[in-house]
mmCIF file of C-alpha atoms in Angstrom:
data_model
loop_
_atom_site.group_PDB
_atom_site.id
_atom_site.type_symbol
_atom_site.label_atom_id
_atom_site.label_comp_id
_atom_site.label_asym_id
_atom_site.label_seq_id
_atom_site.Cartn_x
_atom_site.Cartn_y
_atom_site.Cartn_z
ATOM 1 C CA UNK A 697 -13.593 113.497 61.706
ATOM 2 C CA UNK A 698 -14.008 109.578 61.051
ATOM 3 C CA UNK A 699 -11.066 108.006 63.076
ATOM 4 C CA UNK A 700 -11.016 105.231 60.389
ATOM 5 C CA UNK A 701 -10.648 107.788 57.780
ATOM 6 C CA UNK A 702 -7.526 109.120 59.614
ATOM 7 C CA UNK A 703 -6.127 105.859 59.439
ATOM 8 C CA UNK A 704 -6.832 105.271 56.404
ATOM 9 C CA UNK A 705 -5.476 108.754 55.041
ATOM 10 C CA UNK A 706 -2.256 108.053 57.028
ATOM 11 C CA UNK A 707 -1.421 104.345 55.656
ATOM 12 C CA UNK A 708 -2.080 105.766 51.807
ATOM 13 C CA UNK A 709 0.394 108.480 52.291
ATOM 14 C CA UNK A 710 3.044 105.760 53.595
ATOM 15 C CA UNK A 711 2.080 103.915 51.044
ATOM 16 C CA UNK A 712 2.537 106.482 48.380
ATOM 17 C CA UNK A 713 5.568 107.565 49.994
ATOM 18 C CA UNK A 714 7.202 104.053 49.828
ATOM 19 C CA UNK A 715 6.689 103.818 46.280
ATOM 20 C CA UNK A 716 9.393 106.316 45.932
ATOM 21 C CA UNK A 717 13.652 105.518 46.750
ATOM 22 C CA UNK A 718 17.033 107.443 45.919
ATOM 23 C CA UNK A 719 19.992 105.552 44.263
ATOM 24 C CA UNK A 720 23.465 107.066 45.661
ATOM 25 C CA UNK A 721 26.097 107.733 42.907
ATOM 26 C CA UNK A 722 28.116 104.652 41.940
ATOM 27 C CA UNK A 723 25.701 102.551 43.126
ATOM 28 C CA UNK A 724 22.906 100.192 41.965
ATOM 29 C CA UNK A 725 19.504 98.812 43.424
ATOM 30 C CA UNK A 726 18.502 95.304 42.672
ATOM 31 C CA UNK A 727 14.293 95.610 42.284
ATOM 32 C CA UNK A 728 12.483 91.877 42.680
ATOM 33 C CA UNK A 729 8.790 91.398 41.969
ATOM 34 C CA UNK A 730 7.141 88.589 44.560
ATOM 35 C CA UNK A 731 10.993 87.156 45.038
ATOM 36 C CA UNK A 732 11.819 87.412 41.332
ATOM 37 C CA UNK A 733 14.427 89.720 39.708
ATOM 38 C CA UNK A 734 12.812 92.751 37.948
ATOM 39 C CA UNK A 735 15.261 94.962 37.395
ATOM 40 C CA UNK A 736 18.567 97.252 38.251
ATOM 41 C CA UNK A 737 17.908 100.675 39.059
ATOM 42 C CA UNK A 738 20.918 103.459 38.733
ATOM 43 C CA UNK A 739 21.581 106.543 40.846
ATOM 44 C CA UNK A 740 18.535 109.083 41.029
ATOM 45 C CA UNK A 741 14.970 108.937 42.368
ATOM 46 C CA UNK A 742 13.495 105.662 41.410
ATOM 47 C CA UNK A 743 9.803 104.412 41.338
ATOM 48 C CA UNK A 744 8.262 101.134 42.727
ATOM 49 C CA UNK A 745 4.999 99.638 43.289
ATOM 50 C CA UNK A 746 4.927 99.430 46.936
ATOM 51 C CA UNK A 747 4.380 95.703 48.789
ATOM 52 C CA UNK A 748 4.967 94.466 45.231
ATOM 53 C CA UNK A 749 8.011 95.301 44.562
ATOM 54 C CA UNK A 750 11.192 95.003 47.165
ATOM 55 C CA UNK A 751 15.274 96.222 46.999
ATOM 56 C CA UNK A 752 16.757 93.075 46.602
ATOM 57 C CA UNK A 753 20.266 94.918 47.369
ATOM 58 C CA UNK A 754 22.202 97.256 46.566
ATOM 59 C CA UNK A 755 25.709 97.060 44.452
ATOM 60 C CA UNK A 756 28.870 99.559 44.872
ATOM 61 C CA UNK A 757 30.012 100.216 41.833
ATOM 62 C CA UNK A 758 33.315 102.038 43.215
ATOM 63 C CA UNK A 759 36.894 100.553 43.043
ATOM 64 C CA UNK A 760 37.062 98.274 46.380
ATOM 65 C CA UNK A 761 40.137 97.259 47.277
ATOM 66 C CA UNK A 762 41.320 93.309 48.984
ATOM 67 C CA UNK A 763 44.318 92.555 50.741
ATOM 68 C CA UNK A 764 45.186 89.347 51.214
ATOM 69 C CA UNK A 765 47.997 87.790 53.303
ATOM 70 C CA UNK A 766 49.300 84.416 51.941
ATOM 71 C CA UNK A 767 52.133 82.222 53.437
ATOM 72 C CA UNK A 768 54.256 80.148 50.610
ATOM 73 C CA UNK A 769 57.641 78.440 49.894
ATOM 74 C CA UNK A 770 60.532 79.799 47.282
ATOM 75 C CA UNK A 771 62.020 77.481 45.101
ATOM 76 C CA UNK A 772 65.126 77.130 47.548
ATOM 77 C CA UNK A 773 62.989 76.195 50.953
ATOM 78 C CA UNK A 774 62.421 79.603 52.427
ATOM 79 C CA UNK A 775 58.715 79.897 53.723
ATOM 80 C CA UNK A 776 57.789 83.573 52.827
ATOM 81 C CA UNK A 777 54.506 85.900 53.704
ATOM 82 C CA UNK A 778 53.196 87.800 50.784
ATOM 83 C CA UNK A 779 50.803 90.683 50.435
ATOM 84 C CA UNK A 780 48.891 90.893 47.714
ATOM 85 C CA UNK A 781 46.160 93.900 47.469
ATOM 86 C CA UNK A 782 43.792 93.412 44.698
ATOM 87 C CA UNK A 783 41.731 96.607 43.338
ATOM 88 C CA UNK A 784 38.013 95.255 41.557
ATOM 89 C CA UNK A 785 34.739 96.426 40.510
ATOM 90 C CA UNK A 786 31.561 95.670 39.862
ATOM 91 C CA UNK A 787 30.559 95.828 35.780
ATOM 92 C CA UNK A 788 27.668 98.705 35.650
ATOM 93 C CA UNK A 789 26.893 95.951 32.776
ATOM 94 C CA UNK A 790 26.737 93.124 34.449
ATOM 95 C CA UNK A 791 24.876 93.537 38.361
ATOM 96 C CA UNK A 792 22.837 90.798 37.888
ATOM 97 C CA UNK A 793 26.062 88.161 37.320
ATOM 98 C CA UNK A 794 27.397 90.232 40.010
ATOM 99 C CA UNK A 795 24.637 90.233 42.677
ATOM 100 C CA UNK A 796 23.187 86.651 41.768
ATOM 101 C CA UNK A 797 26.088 84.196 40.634
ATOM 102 C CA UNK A 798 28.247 85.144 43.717
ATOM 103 C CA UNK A 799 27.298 84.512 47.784
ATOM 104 C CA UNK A 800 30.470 85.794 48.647
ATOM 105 C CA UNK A 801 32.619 87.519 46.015
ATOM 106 C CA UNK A 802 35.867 88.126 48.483
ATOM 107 C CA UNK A 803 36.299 84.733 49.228
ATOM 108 C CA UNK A 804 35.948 84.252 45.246
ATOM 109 C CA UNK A 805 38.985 86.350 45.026
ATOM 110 C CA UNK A 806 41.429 84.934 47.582
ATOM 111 C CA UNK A 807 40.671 81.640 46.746
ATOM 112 C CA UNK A 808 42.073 82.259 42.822
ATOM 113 C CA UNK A 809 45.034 84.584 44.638
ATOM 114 C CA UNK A 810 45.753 81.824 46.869
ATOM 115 C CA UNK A 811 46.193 79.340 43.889
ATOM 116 C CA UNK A 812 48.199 81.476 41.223
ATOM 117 C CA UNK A 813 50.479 82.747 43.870
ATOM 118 C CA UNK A 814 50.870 79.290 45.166
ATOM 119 C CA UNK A 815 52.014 77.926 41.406
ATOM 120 C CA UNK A 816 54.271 80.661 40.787
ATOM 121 C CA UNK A 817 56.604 81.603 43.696
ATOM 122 C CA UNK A 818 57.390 78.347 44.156
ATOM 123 C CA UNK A 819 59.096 78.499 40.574
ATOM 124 C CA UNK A 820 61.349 81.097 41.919
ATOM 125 C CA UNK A 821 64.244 81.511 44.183
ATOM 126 C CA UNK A 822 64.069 84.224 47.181
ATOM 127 C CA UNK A 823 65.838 86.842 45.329
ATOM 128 C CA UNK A 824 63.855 86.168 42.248
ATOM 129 C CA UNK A 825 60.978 86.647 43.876
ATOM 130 C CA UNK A 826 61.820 90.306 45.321
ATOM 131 C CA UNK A 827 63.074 90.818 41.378
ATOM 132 C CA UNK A 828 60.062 89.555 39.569
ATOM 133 C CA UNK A 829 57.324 90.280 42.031
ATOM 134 C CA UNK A 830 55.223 92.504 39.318
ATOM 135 C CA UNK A 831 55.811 89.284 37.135
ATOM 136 C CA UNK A 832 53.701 87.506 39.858
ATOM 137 C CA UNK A 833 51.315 90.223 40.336
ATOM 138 C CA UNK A 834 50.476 90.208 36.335
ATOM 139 C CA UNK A 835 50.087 86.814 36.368
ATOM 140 C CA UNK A 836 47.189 87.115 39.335
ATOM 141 C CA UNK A 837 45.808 89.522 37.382
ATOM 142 C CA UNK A 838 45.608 87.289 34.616
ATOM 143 C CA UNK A 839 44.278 84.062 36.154
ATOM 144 C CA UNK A 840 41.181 86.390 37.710
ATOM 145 C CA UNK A 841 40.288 88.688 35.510
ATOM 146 C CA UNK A 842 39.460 85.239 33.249
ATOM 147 C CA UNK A 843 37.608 83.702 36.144
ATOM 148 C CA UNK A 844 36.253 86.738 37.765
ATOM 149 C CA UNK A 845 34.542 88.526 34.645
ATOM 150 C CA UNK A 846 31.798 85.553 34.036
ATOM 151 C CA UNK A 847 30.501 86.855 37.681
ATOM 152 C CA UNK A 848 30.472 90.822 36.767
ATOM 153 C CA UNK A 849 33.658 91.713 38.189
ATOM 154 C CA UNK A 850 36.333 93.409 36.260
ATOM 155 C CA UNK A 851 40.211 93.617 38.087
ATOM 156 C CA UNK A 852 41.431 96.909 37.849
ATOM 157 C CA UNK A 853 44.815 95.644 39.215
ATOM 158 C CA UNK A 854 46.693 93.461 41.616
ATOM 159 C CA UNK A 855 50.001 94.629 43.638
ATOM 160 C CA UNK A 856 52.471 92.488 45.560
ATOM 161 C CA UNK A 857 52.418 95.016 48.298
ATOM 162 C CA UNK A 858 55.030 93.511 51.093
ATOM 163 C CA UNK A 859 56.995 90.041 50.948
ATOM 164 C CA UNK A 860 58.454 88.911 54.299
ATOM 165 C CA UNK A 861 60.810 86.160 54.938
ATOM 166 C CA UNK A 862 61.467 84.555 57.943
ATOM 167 C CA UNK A 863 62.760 86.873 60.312
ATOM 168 C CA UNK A 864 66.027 84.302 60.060
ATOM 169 C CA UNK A 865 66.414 84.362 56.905
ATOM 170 C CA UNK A 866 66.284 88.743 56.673
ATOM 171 C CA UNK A 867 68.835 88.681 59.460
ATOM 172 C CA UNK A 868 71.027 86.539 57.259
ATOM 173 C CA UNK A 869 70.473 88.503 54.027
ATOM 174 C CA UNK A 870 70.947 91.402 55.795
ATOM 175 C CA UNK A 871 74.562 89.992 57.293
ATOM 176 C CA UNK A 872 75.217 89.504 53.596
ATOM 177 C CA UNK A 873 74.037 92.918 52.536
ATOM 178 C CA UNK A 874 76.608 94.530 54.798
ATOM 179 C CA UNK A 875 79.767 92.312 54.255
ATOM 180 C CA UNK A 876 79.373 92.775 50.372
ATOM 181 C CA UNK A 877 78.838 96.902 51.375
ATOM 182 C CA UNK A 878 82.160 96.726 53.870
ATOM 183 C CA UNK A 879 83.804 94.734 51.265
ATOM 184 C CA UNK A 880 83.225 97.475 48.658
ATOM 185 C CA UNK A 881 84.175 100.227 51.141
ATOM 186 C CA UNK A 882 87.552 98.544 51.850
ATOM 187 C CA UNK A 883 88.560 98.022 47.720
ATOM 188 C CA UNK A 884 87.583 101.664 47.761
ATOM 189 C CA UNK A 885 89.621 102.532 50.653
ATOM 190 C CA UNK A 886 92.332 100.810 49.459
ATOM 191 C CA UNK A 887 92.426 102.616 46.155
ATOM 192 C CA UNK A 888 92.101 105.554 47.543
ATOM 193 C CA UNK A 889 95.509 104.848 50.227
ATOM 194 C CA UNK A 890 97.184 103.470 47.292
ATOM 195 C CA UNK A 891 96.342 106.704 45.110
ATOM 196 C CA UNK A 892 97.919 108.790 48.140
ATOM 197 C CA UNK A 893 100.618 106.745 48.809
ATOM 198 C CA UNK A 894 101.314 107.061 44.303
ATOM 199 C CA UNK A 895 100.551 111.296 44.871
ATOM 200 C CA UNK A 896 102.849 111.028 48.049
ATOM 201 C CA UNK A 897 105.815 109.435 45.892
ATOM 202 C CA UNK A 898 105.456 111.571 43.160
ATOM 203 C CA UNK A 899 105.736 114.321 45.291
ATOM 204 C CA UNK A 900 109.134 113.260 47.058
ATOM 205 C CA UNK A 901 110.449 112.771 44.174
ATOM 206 C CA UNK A 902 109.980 115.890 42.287
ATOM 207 C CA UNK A 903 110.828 117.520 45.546
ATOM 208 C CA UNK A 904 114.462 115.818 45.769
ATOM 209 C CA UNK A 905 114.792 116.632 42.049
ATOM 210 C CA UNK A 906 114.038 120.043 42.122
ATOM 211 C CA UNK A 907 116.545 119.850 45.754
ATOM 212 C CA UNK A 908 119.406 118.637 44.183
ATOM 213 C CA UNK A 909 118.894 120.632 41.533
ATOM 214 C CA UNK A 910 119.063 123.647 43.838
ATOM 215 C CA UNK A 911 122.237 122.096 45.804
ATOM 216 C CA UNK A 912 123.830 121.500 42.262
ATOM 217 C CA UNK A 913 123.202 125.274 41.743
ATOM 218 C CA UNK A 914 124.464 126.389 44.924
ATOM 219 C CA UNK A 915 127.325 124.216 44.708
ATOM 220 C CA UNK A 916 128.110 125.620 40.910
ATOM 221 C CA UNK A 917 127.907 129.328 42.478
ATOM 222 C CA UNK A 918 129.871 129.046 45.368
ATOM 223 C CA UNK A 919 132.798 127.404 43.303
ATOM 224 C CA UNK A 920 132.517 130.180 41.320
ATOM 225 C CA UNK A 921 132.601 132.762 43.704
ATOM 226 C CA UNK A 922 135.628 130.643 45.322
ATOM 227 C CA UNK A 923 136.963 131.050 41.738
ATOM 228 C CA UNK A 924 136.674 134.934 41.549
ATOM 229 C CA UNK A 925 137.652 135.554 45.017
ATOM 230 C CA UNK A 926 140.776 133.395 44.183
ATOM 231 C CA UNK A 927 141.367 135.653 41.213
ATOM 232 C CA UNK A 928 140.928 138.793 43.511
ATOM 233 C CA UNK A 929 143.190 137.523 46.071
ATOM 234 C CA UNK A 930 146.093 137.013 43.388
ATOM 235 C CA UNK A 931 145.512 139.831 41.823
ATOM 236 C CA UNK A 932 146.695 141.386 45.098
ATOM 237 C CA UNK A 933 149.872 139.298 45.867
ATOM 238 C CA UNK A 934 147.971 136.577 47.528
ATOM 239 C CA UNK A 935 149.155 133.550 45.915
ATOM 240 C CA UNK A 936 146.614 130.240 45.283
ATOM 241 C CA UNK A 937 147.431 128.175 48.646
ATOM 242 C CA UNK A 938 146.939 131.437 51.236
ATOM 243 C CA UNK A 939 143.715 132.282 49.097
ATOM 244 C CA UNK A 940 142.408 129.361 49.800
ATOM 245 C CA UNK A 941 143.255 128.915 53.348
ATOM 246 C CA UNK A 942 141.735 132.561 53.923
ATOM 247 C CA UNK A 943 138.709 131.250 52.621
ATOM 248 C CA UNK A 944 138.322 128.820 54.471
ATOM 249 C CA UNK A 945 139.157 130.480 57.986
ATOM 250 C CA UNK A 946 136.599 133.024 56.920
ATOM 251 C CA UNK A 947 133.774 130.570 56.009
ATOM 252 C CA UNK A 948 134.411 128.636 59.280
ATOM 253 C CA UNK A 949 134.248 131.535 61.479
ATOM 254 C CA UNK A 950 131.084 132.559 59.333
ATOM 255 C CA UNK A 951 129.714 128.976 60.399
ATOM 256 C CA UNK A 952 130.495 129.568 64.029
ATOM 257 C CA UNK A 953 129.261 133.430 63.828
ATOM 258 C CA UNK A 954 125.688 131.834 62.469
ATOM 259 C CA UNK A 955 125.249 128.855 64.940
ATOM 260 C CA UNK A 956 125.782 131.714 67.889
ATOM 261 C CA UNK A 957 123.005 133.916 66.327
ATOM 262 C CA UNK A 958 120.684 130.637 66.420
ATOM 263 C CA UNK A 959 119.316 129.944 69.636
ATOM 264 C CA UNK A 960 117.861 127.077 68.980
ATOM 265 C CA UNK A 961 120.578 125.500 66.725
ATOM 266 C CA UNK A 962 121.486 121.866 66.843
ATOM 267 C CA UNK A 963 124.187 122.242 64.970
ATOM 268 C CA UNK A 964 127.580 121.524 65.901
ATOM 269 C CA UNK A 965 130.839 122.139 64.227
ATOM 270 C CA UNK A 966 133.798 119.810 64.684
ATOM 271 C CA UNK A 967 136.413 120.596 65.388
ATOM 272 C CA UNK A 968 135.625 124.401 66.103
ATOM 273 C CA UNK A 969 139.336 125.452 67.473
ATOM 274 C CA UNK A 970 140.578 128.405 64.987
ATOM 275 C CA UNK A 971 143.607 126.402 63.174
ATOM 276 C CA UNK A 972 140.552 124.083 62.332
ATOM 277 C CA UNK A 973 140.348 125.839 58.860
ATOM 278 C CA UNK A 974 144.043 125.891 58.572
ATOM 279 C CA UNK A 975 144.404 121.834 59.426
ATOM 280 C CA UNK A 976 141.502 121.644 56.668
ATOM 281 C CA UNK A 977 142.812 122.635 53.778
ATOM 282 C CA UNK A 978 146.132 121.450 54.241
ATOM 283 C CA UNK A 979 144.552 117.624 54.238
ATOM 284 C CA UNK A 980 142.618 118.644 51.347
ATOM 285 C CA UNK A 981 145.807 120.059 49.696
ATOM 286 C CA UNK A 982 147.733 116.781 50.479
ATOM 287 C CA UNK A 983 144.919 114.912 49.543
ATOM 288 C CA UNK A 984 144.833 116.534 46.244
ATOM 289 C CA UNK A 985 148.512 115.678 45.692
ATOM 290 C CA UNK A 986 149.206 112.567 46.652
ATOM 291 C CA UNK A 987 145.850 111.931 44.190
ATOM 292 C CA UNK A 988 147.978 113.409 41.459
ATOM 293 C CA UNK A 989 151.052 111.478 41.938
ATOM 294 C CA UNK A 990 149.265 108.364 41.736
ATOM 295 C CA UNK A 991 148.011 109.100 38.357
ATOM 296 C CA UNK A 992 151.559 110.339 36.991
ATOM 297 C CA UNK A 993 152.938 106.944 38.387
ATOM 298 C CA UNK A 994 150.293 104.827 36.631
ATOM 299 C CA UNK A 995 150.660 106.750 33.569
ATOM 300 C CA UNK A 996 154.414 106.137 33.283
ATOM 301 C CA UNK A 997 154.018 102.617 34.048
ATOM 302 C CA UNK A 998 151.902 102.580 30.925
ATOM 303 C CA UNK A 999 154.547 103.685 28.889
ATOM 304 C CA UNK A 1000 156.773 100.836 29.992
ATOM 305 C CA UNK A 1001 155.025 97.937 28.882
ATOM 306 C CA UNK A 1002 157.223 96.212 26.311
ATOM 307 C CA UNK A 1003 155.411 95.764 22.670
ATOM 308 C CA UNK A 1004 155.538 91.993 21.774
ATOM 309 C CA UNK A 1005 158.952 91.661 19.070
ATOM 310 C CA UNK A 1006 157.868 90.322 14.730
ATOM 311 C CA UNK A 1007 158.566 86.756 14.613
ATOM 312 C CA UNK A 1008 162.146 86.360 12.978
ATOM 313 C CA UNK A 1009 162.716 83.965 10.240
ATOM 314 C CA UNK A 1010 164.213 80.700 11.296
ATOM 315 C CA UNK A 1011 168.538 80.342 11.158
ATOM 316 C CA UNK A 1012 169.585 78.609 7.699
ATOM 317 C CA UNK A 1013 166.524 79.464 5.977
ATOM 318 C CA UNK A 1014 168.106 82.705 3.761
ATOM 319 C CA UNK A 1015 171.169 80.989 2.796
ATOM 320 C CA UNK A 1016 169.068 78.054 1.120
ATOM 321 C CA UNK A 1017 167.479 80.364 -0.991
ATOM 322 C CA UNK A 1018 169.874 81.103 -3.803
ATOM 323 C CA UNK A 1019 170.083 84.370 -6.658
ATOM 324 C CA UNK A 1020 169.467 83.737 -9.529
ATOM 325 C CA UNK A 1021 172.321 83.280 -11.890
ATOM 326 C CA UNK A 1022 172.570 84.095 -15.401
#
């Protein structure tokens, strides 16, 4: 076979295979004719007349995504780093704008980031700024989606991603964060001691009420138990005075009887001798009477407190006043 014809055969198939390319999904290919545009060609297999026609480029149509870094000042003097992460795409509409108008579309971007960010946080203190950061990020949105759509890109969104202050300035807010927080913990603690101390107090005192209340019970039983055993006593030719010394001997030696039972008893009983009970009563007995005879004395003294006398009429005065005669 003709060696030329080989060749020949084997360019034309190149050839004729060349005039044939595949467009990936979400993607476009730029076609020029001799260096001019000719057209935009979407996903699929795509024809072209070969050495005439060239792929310019191709355009991703997906979401991209640019982050960009950019140091500033607050309002109050504190030099901040921001993040900024801006999600674009290219218009399916518009590849031409897209692939012709720009050289280098990023730079675009950060430029117009770098300028609104610049004019805005400046407006705005340091806590402002952590407060109204999606107020900043709208307004970047804003400021490129007008620019940015006359070259074929559309902003699907921009996101203040991080803000960073000096590391200063975090140490400082940070300081503040926790003395407001141990501040807060202290009025909480203190509320909470001061409800314990109010629980505490309540407490005492209905205890001691409900104490006395049980010592004013015990002390209205046992008089009247004194009382009946009194009665008892008399009723057997015991008069008052011996009843009540016998109960008295017999309640001390019950006291003595109980602190011997107690080991552990700190109790001691003075004076513990047996005419203890005895020497007792009889002081309560005197007691009791000289008590009386105090009262009888400064009720008869009472009784002999003169009444002031009527003022008598003056000597001389009747005698002037004569009957009546007829």
């Amino acid at each position: 076979m003709n060696p030329v014809l080989i060749i020949f055969l084997v360019l034309a198939f190149f050839i004729f295979m060349s005039s044939f390319f595949t467009v990936k999904q979400q993607s476009s290919v730029v076609i020029e004719r001799f260096g001019k545009f000719l057209s935009v060609r979407n996903s699929g297999l795509q024809l072209k007349i070969p050495i005439v026609d060239r792929l310019a480029g191709r355009v991703n149509l997906k979401i991209q995504q640019l982050d960009v870094i950019i140091e500033t000042k607050t309002k109050d003097n504190v030099f901040i780093k921001m993040k900024v992460s801006v999600q674009f795409k290219v218009i399916q509409e518009k590849v031409y704008d897209a692939f012709y108008k720009l050289e280098y579309p990023h730079d675009q971007i950060t430029a117009y980031v770098f300028d609104v960010v610049r004019a805005e946080v400046p407006k705005l203190k340091l806590d402002d700024v952590f407060e109204r950061k999606d107020d900043i990020a709208i307004a970047v949105k804003r400021e490129l989606n007008e620019a940015m759509t006359t070259y074929g890109y559309d902003i699907i969104n921009t996101l203040v991603t991080d803000i960073d202050p000096d590391i200063q300035v975090k140490n400082a807010m940070n300081r503040i964060n926790a003395a407001d927080r141990e501040k807060t913990a202290a009025e909480f603690e203190a509320e909470s001691s001061r409800i314990r101390i109010v629980a505490k107090a309540k407490a005492e005192a209905e205890s001691k009420r409900l104490q006395g209340q049980g010592i004013a019970d015990q002390r209205r039983e046992i008089a009247r138990g004194l009382v009946e055993s009194v009665e008892v006593l008399n009723n057997v030719g015991i008069n008052s005075q011996e009843a009540s010394a016998l109960i008295v001997v017999t309640q001390h030696y019950d006291t003595l009887q109980a602190i011997g039972a107690d080991a552990n008893s700190n109790l001691i009983l003075l004076p513990n001798s047996p005419q203890a009970g005895s020497d007792m009563l009889n002081n309560m007995v005197a007691s009791f009477t000289a008590s009386n005879q105090v009262g009888e004395m400064m009720k008869k003294n009472n009784k002999k407190i003169e009444k002031p006398k009527p003022i008598q009429p003056q000597s001389g005065y009747e005698d002037d006043i004569q009957p009546e005669t007829k």
